[in-house]
Amino acid sequence: MQEWSLSYRLGKGLRRLFRDKSGVMAFVGFAILLTYLIMAIFAPYLAPYDPVRRSGKAFSAPSKEHWFGTTNLGYDVLSRIIYGAKIALKIAFLAVAVAAAIGIPLGLISGYVGGAFDRILSMFMDAIYSFPGLILAIAIAAVLGPGVINVALSIAVIYAPTYFRVIRNQVASLKDQLFVEAARAMGARNFSILGRYILPNVLPSVIVVLSMNLADAIMTEAGLSFLGLGISPPTPDWGYDLSNGQRFLLLNYWWMILFPGLAIITIVLGFSLFSEGLNEFLNPNVGETRR
Amino acid sequence: MLLELKNLMVSYKTREGRVLAVDKVSLPVEEKKTLGLVGESGCGKSTLGGAILGILPRETKITGKAIFNGTDLISMPSKELRFIRGKDISMIFQDPMTSLNPVMKLRDHFLETIFTHTKTSKEDAIAMAEQALKEVGISSNRLNDYPFQLSGGMRQRVMIALSLVLNPKLVIADEPTTSLDVIVQAQILQLLKGLQEKFKMAMILITHDLGVVAEAADDIGVMYGGHLVEYAPKFKLYKDPLHPYTKDLLASVPNTNIDDKELRFITGYPPNLMNPPQGCRYAERCSKAKEICKQKIPPDFYTDDGRLVKCWLYGEGEGK
Amino acid sequence: MMLKVKNLVKHFPIRQSFVKTMLTGEKKVVHAVNNISFNIEERQTLGLVGESGSGKTTTGRLVLRLIEPTAGSIVYRGMDITALKKEPLRKLRKEIQIIFQDPLAALNPYMKVGDAVRHPLDIHGIGNREERHDMVLDMLSRVNLEPASDFVKRYPRELSGGQRQRVVIARALITRPKFVVADEAVAMLDVSVRSQLLDLMLKLKEEFNLTYLFITHDLATTKYICDRIAVMYLGTIVETGSFEEIYKDPAHPYTKALISAVPEPDPETKKKKMIPAGEVPNAVDLPSGCFFHPRCPFAMDKCKVEEPPEIELSETRMVKCHLFDR
């Protein structure tokens, strides 16, 4: 699935690093995510300054007053990072929720029904899937214009096919399983076969894809904002801050670019760790013995 | 004696904990003879076969000795063991479909095996392969076939030819006929017996089927819950089983005696080796269990005629 | 009469390329079941014995209409179920049930034992919440999964193979079916557990007045449970009779081979082996005449061209072989 995605490759590398310690992986990932979540929720209490008001001299290096320094407009970088978590997570969760809400039901039906319906829908989804994600998102975002909802929607469009494909392929193989035949032999209706026998078996991989996609969604959102297609300034946003800081890189104001960059990297790492750890953890038949 | 197992212990780790799959098994394998190793799933018989060949996962802990032709296989570095494996000792697996590489022609399977162990010219190697195929009743023009072009029985014949091509002294056959139908099973068993006599090799035949060992083995070891509970020559074992488990097991095999319609079975289930019982593994299902059986693992008792039985009924106190 | 199967045929189409179909003009099929007929009396057990590829499993699926027959009729208690529409067939399913070979695969890994066994009651709307719960507990203790209140909370992976098969049996029988197909129900279990399960199936047969179609590759197990046996080869029934009749004096050469090939758990047995060469041919291009003639040691010229008729040897005995032509 999504071999090109950064978080997928990152996840594979991490898995090699941690070997069998899936629990440790999931825990470290969870700890990182929890930190960002707390930052997002309690931003007004945690941030030392207002992120969109001048709080000191422009371009001041990290100091006691401004731990992460200030921007070209004299905004406090640390406060912007804390508030930025709010935007990043909001868009990511919204985008992934929309993508899942489209992709999962379609995948379930398409895989179970099969036939021409399945073939046409799969073709359509593959067509979307074959676009490079960021470029498609740029195109949609350019049409829709900036704003939280619009950015989330344009990201959702590129991830919906992922859910569709993962779910559809699993359902297509699950429906030939013996326990599904058993359910039919009991006289179960299609609806209850889908809901009680097939869905629970695809749910673990959905959860894994979900947390993996959250990481990618944050990357894409940062990318869009970096290109000026995301959230309009001065709303605190990591991708925008990164692109803003990059303009002053030659002047050696490293803190303007280092800290937003670090924020993006660590949150993606957190999601990747969490999803890989979860993947191992949720597989029900590990350690299975037949007697 | 070709191979002697001494206090062989194998344990491996799973997510839920350590499993003692084989617990202090001592067994002889005589030259040119077939040792049948029977037991139900999870009794450790396959693990035992894998331990001899050193093909178990790296995390597995193996202690004890397996002395083959005077050298201990267990303490041997894996580099040296590789030269023995496939040449002096070879293996036949249950499912020939998964043990043959689907994208390799039969010819390449043979060449790989031959070139790993000998320095032969390609022509000689192919001649060897053709001869081996002939022995198992497959025409040599099938050397260019892929495994999927063969039927299940033919694939098992190819596996056998592969395991014999270098004239091993010992063949370990792990459930070689389990995935086959009865008629093909009978064909393969006949073939194995004929080849064994012709090539004068010893065999360890691992199976759950008491009918198969009755037909193909000379001596039989019965395993239960990681223990070797009984070892005896075939005729003695079937005529006069000593261990209660062997007795119960033999009684519960569906036989084809028309007048005997009573269903006999062993109540309960085999023990969980993650958390094995303190005493004899069979104690909780055994009708003859005494107090000591539940508390202490019985030692290996040897009868006067050289049979082994691991049961408190056959001796008190020390044993041997 | 519980079940009357007449001239049942099932062909499975083979997937092949469109171009090939165009060029050769023919569609190849697997002839899984070729024109078989049999009856099962109420409260009797018919054993369907055969090797893999004999069509026995397909037959079991067909009589429950889990797959659609190509031709033929299946009459269950006077009602032709091949003509049944979707909804009445679904409702009928509480009366006709199946026990599968692999209990681990037959159970949803994410469903607790209690939910799995209760689900047929939910589907057919039998009883209210509490009644269903009590019925599940009762059923579990009838299949000796005790304490039942403990087993309802467990997942299939936490059980042993024998216990899982007991769950599958409990699920199949909770709606009190009258007819049950047991498809290799004990084949995957260990010897000591296999007899336990056979014993349980016998006990339940008495308790619930069941009629079984017992599908197996193992002739020896049919002795304990079957009233009659039908031996299948390449999708046809070659011989029927009681276990005694067939075992003491097999008529068809294939039955003879099958019986002689079973390894006896007794080294002193002096059974003469009659092992035919080769393996069961594929069911795409069936042999001409009698399907067994290429492997049959008694094959005559007639066997190569003419399909043998079903010859009645006695009231209970049928054989499909030219050796018995009158």
JSON list of C-alpha atoms in Angstrom, two decimals, chain B residues 24 39 43 47 71 88 95 114 153 209 212 217 280:
[
{"chain": "B", "resi": 24, "resn": "LYS", "atom": "CA", "xyz": [15.17, -34.67, 27.80]},
{"chain": "B", "resi": 39, "resn": "GLY", "atom": "CA", "xyz": [2.50, -38.43, 18.66]},
{"chain": "B", "resi": 43, "resn": "CYS", "atom": "CA", "xyz": [3.98, -33.30, 21.18]},
{"chain": "B", "resi": 47, "resn": "THR", "atom": "CA", "xyz": [10.69, -29.98, 16.64]},
{"chain": "B", "resi": 71, "resn": "THR", "atom": "CA", "xyz": [30.30, -36.26, 16.23]},
{"chain": "B", "resi": 88, "resn": "ASP", "atom": "CA", "xyz": [24.70, -37.22, 5.07]},
{"chain": "B", "resi": 95, "resn": "ASP", "atom": "CA", "xyz": [4.06, -30.30, 2.00]},
{"chain": "B", "resi": 114, "resn": "ILE", "atom": "CA", "xyz": [24.44, -31.49, -5.88]},
{"chain": "B", "resi": 153, "resn": "GLY", "atom": "CA", "xyz": [2.07, -37.39, -5.33]},
{"chain": "B", "resi": 209, "resn": "ASP", "atom": "CA", "xyz": [-0.63, -41.84, 12.04]},
{"chain": "B", "resi": 212, "resn": "VAL", "atom": "CA", "xyz": [1.73, -45.53, 8.85]},
{"chain": "B", "resi": 217, "resn": "ALA", "atom": "CA", "xyz": [8.84, -48.46, 10.91]},
{"chain": "B", "resi": 280, "resn": "CYS", "atom": "CA", "xyz": [3.94, -36.67, 34.32]}
]
